PDB file of C-alpha atoms in Angstrom:
ATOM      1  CA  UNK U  19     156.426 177.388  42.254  1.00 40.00           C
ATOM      2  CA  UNK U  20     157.295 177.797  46.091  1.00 45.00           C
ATOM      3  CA  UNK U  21     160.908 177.997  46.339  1.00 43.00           C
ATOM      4  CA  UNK U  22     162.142 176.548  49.891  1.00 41.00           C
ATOM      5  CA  UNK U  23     164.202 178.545  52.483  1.00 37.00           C
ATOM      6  CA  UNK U  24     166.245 175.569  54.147  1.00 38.00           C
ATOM      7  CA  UNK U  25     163.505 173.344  53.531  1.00 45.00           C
ATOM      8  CA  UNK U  26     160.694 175.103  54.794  1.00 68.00           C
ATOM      9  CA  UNK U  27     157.637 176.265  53.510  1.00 81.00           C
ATOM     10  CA  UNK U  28     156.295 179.063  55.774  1.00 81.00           C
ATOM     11  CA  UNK U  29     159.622 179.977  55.690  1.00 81.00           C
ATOM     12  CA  UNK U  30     159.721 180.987  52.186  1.00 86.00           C
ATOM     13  CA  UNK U  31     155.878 182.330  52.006  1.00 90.00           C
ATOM     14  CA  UNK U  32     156.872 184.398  55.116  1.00 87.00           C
ATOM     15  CA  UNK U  33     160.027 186.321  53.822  1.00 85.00           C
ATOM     16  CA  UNK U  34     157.713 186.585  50.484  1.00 90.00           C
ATOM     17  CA  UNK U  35     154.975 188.432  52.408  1.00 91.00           C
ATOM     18  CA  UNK U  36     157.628 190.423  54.196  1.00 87.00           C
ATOM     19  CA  UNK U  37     159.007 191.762  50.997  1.00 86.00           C
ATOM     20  CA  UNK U  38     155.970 192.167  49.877  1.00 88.00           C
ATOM     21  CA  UNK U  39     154.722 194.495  52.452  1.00 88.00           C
ATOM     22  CA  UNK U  40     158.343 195.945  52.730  1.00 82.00           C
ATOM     23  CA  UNK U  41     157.358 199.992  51.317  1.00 80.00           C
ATOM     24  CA  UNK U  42     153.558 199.374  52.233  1.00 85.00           C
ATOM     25  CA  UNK U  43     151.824 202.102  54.103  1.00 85.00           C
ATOM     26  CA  UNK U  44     150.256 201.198  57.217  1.00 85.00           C
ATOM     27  CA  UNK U  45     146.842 200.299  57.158  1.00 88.00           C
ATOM     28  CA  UNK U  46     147.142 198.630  53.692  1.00 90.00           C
ATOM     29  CA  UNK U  47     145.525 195.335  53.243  1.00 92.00           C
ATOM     30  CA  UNK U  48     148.603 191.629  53.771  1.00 92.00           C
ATOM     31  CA  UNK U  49     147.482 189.186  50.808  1.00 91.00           C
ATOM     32  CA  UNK U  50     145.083 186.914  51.705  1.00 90.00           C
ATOM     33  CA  UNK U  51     145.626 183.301  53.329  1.00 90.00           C
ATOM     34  CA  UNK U  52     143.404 182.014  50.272  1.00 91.00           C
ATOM     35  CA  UNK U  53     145.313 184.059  47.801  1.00 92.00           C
ATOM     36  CA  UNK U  54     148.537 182.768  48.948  1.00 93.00           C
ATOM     37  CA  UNK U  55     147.381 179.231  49.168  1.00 93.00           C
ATOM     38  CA  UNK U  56     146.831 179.213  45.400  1.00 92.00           C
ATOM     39  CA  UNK U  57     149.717 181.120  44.686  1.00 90.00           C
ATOM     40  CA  UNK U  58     152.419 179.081  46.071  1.00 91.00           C
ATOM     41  CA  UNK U  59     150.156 175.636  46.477  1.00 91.00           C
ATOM     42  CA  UNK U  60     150.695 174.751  49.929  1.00 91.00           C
ATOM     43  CA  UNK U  61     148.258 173.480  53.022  1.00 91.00           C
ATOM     44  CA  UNK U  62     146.491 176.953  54.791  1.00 90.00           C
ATOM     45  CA  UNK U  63     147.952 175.893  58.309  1.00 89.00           C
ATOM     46  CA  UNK U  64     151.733 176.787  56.076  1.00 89.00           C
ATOM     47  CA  UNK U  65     150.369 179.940  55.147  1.00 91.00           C
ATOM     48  CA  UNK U  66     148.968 180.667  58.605  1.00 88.00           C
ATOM     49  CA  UNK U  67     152.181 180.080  60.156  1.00 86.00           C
ATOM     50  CA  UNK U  68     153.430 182.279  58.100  1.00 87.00           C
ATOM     51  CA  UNK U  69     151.742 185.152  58.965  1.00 89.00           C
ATOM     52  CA  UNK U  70     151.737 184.238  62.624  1.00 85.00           C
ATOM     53  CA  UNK U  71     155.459 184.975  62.423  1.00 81.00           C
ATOM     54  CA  UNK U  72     154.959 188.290  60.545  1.00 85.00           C
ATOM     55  CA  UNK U  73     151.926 189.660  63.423  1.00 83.00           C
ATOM     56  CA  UNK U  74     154.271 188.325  66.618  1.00 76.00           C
ATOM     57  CA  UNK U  75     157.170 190.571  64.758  1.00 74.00           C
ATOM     58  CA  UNK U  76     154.680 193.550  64.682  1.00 77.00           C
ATOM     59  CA  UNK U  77     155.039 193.626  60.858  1.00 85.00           C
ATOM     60  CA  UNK U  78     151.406 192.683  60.415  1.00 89.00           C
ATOM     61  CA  UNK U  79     147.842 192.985  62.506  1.00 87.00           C
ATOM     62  CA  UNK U  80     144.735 190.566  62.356  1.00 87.00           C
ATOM     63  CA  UNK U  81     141.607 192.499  62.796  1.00 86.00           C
ATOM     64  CA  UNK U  82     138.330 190.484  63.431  1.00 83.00           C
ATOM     65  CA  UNK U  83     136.410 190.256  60.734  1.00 83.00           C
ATOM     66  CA  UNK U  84     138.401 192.449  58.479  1.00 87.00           C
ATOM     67  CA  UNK U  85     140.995 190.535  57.586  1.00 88.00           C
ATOM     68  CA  UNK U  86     145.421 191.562  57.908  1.00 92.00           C
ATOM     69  CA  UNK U  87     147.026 194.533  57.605  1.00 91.00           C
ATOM     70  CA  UNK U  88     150.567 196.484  57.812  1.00 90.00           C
ATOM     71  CA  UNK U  89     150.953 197.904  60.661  1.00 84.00           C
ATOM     72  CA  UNK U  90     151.604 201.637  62.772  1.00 69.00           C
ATOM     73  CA  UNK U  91     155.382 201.659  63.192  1.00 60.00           C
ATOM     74  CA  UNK U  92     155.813 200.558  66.571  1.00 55.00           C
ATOM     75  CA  UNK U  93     156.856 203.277  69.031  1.00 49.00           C
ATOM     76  CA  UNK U  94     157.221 200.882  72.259  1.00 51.00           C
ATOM     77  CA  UNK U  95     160.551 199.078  73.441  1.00 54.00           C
ATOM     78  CA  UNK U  96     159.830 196.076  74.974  1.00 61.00           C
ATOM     79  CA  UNK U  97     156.210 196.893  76.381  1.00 70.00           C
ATOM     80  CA  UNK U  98     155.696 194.582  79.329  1.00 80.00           C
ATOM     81  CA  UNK U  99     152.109 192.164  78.779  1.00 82.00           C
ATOM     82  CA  UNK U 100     150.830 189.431  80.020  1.00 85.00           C
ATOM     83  CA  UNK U 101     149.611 186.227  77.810  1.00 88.00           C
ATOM     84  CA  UNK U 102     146.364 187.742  77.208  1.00 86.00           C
ATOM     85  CA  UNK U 103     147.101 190.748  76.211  1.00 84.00           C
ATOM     86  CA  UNK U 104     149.908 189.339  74.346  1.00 84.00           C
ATOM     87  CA  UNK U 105     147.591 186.815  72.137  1.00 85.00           C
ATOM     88  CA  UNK U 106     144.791 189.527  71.358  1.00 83.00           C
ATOM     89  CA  UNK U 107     148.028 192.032  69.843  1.00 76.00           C
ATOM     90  CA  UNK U 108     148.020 188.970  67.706  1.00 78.00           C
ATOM     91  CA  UNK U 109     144.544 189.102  66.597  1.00 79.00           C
ATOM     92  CA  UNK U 110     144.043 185.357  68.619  1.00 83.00           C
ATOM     93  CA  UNK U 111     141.218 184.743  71.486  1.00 89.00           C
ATOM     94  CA  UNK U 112     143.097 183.853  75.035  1.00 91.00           C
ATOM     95  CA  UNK U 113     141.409 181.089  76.853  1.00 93.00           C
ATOM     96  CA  UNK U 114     143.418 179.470  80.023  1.00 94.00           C
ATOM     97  CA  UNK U 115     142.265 176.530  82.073  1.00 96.00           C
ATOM     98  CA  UNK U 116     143.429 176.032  85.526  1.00 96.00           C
ATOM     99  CA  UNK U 117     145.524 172.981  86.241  1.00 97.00           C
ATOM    100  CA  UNK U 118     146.271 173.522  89.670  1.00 96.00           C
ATOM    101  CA  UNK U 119     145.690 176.726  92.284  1.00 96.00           C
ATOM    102  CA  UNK U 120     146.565 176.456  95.765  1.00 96.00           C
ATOM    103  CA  UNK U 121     148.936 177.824  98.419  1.00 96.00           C
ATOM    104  CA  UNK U 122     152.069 176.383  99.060  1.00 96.00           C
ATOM    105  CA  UNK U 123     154.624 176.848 101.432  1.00 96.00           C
ATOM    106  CA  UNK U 124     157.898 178.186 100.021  1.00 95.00           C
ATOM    107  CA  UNK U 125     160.899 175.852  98.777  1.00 94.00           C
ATOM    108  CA  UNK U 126     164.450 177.779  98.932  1.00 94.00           C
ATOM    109  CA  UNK U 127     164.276 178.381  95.344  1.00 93.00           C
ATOM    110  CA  UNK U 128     161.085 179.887  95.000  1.00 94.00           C
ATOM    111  CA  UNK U 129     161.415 181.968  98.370  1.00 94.00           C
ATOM    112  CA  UNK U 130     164.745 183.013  97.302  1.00 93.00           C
ATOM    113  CA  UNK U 131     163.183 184.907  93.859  1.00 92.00           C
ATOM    114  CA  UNK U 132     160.171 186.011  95.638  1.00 94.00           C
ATOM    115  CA  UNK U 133     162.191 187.707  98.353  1.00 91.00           C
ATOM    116  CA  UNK U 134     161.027 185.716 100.990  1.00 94.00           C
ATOM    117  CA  UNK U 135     161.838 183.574 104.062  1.00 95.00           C
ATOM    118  CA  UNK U 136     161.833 179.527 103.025  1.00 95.00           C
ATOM    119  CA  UNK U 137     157.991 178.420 104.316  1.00 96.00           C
ATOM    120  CA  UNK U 138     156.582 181.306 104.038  1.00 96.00           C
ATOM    121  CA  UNK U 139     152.929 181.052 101.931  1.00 96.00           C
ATOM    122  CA  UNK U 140     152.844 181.261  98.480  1.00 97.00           C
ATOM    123  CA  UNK U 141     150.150 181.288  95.562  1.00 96.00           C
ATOM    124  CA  UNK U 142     151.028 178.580  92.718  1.00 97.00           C
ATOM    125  CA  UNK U 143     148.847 178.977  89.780  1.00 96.00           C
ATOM    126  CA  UNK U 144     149.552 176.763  86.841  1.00 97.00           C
ATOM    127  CA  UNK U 145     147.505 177.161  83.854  1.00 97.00           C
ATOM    128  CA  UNK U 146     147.289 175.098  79.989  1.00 97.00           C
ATOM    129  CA  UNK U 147     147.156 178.657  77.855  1.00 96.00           C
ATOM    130  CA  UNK U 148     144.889 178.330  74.768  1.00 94.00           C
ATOM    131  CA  UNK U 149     144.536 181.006  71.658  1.00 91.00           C
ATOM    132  CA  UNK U 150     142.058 180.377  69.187  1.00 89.00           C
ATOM    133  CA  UNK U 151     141.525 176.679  71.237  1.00 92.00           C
ATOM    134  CA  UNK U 152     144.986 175.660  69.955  1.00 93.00           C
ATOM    135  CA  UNK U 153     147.268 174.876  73.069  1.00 96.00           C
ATOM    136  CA  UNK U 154     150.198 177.552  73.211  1.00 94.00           C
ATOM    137  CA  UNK U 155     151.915 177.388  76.744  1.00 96.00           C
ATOM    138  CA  UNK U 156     151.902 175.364  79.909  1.00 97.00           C
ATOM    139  CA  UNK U 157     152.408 178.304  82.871  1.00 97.00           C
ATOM    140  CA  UNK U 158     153.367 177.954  85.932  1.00 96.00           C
ATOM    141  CA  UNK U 159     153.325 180.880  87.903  1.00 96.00           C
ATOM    142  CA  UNK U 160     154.293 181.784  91.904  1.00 97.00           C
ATOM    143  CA  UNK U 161     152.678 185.199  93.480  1.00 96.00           C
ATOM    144  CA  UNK U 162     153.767 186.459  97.317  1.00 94.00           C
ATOM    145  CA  UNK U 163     150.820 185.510  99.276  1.00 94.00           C
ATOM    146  CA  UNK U 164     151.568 188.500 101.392  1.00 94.00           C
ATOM    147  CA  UNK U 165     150.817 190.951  98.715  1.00 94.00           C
ATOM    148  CA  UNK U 166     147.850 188.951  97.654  1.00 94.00           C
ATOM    149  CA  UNK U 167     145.911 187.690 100.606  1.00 92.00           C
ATOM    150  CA  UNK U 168     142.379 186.206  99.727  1.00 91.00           C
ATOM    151  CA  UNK U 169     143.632 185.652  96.381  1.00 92.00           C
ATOM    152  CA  UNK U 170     142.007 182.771  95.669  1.00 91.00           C
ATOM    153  CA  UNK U 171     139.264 183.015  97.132  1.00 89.00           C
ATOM    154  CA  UNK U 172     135.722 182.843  94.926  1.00 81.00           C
ATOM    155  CA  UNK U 173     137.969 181.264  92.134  1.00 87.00           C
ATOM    156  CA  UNK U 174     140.842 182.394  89.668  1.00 90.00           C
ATOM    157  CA  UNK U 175     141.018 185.338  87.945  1.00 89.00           C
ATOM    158  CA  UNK U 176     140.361 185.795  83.498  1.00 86.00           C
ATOM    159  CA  UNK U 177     143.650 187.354  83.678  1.00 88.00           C
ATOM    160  CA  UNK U 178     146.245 187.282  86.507  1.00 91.00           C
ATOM    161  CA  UNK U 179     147.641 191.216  84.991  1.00 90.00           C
ATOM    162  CA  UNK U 180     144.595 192.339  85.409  1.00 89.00           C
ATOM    163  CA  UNK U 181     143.944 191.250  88.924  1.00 91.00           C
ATOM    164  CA  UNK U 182     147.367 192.675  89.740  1.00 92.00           C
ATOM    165  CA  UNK U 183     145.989 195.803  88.536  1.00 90.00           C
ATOM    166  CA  UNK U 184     143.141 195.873  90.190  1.00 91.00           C
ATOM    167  CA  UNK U 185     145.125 195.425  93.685  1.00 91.00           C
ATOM    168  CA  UNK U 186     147.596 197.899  92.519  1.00 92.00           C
ATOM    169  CA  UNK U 187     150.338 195.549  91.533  1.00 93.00           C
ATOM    170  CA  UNK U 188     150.297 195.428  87.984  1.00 91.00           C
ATOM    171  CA  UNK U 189     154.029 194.890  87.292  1.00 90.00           C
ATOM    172  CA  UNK U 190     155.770 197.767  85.557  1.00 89.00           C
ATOM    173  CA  UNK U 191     159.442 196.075  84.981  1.00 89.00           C
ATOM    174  CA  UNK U 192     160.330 191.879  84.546  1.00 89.00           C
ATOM    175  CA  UNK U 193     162.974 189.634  83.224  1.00 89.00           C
ATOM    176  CA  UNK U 194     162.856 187.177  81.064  1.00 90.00           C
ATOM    177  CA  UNK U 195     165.018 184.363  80.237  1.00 92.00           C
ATOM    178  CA  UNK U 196     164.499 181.984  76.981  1.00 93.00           C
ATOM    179  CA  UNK U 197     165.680 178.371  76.430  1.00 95.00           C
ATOM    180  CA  UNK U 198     165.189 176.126  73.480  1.00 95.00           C
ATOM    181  CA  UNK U 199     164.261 172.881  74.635  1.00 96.00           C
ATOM    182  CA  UNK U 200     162.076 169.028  74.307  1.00 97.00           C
ATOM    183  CA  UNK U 201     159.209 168.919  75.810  1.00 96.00           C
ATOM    184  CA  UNK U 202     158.682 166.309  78.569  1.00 96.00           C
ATOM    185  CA  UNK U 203     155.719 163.118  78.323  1.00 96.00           C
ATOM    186  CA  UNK U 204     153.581 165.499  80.751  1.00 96.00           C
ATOM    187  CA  UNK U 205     153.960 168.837  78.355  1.00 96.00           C
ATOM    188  CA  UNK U 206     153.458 167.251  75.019  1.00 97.00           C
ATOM    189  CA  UNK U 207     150.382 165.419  76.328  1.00 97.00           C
ATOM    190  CA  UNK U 208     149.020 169.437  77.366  1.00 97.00           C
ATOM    191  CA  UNK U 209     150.732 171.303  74.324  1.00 97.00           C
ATOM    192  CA  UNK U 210     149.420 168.508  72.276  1.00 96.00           C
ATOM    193  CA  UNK U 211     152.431 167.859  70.539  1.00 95.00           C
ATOM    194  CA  UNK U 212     154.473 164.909  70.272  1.00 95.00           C
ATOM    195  CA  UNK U 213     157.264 164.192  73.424  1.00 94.00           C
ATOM    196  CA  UNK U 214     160.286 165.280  72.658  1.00 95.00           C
ATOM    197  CA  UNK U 215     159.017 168.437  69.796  1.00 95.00           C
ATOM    198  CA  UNK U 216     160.977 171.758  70.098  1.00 95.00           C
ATOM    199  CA  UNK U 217     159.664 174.147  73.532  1.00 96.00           C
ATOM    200  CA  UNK U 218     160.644 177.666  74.277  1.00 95.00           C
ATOM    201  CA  UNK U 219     161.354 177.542  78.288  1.00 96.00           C
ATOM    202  CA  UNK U 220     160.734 181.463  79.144  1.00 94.00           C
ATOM    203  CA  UNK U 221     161.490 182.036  82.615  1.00 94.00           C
ATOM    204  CA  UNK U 222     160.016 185.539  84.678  1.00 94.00           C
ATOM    205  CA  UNK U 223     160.554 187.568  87.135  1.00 93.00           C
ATOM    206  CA  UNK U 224     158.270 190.772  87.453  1.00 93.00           C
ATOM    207  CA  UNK U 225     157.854 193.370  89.833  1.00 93.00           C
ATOM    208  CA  UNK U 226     155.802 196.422  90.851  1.00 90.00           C
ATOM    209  CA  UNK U 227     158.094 199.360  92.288  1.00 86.00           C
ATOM    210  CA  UNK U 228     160.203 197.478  94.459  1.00 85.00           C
ATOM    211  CA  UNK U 229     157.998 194.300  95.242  1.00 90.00           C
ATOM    212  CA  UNK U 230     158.666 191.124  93.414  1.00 93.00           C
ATOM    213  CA  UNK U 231     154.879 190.353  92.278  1.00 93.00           C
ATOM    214  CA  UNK U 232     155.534 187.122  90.247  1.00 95.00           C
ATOM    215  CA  UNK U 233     158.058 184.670  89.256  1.00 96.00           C
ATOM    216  CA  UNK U 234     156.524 181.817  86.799  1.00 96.00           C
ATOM    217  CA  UNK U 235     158.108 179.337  83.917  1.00 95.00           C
ATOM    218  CA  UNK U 236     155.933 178.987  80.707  1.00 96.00           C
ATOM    219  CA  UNK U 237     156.538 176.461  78.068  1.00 97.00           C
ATOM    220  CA  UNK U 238     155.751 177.471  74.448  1.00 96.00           C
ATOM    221  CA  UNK U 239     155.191 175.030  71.835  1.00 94.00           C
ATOM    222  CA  UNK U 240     157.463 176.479  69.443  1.00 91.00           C
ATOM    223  CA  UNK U 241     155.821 175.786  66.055  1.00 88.00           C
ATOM    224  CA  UNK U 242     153.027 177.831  67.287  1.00 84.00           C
ATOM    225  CA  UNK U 243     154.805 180.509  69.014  1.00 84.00           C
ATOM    226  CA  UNK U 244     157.489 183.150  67.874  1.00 80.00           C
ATOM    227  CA  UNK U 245     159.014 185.057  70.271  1.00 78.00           C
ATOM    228  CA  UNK U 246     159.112 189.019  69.607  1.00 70.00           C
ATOM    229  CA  UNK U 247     161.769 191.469  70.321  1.00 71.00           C
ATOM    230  CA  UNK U 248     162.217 195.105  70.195  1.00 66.00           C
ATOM    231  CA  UNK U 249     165.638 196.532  71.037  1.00 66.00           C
ATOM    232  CA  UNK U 250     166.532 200.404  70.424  1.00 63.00           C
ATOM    233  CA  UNK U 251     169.974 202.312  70.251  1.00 62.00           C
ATOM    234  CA  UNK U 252     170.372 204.209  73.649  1.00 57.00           C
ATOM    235  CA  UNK U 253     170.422 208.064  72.806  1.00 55.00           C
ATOM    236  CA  UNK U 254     173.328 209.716  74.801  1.00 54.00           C
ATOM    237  CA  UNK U 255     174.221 213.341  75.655  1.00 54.00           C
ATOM    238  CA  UNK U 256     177.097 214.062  73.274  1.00 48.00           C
TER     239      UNK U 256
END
């Protein structure tokens, strides 16, 4: 019999898994969705959750037709990704669709974090972010027209990291800052959730060197989304 942690279910298969796996060597097989299903008698999309939690912690790795495993140790402090890159790490196919792509002239605000003069062009690229076809984030994203001319031109790109890259501006630092928050009429109707369910409001700034490449505010549907964080003790010189 499941026994709840504060009322939830995944909650309690989760920390079940993660004792389970606890003194596991890497490599060796996560119990099975089905196999916990029947254990614990709950719906597959609890179990699934779940494990979700345990991959975005780096505890755990889907792999494609193989099934879920413990993972390396991780060796990385706050490795800097983009969604795509982010969602395959956790075994999920990326899939964006455009919402709007244009340029803009800058507001105050938005020239201010781009490091630019109010009016100046600017590329705004929102996207509805998709993994496994299950909406995860509504992004909205400003790029420096400067650094980017042509851009847009011949369509978006699959991945906006990887077009950075290719122009030599894949960002090597960012910020990030995270809000809990409701999601407005317009987000629940993208996220497909109901108005007012819980959001993560993660806000960037990234640059390359000493150019500000991107500044954009996603909205995660939290009950599909945990967020992930490494830190690490700073070594000093004694």
């Amino acid at each position: 019999m499941l026994t709840h942690v504060g009322g939830l279910k995944h909650v309690a298969v989760r920390e079940y898994v993660r004792e389970l796996i606890m003194d596991a060597e890497p490599g060796a097989p996560a119990p099975s969705e089905r196999e916990l299903v029947q254990r614990f008698g709950v719906a597959r999309m609890t179990v699934r959750q779940a494990i979700d939690a345990l991959v975005a912690e780096g505890l755990l790795q889907r792999i494609p037709g193989k099934g879920t495993f413990v993972t390396q140790p991780r060796s990385r402090v706050g490795a800097l990704v983009g969604f795509s890159e982010e969602m395959r790490a956790r075994g999920w196919l990326p899939e964006s669709q455009t919402l709007l792509a244009r340029i803009e002239r800058a507001g105050p605000g938005i020239a201010r974090v781009l490091n630019l003069t109010e009016g100046d062009p600017v590329i705004h690229w929102k996207r509805l972010r998709r993994a496994d076809g299950t909406p995860i984030c509504v992004e909205d994203a400003y790029l420096a027209e400067v650094l980017l001319p042509g851009f847009l031109q011949g369509g978006t790109p699959t991945s906006l990291y990887e077009a950075l890259r290719s122009r030599g501006l894949r960002p090597t630092w960012a910020e990030d800052s995270i809000q809990a928050d409701l999601a407005s009429r317009e987000e629940a109707d993208l996220l497909d959730v109901s108005a007012g369910s819980a959001v993560l409001r993660v806000a960037r700034r990234a640059t390359c060197g000493d150019k500000i490449v991107e500044v954009s505010r996603s909205t995660y549907r939290a009950d599909r989304y945990t967020l992930w964080v490494q830190f690490a003790t700073e070594q000093r010189d004694r």
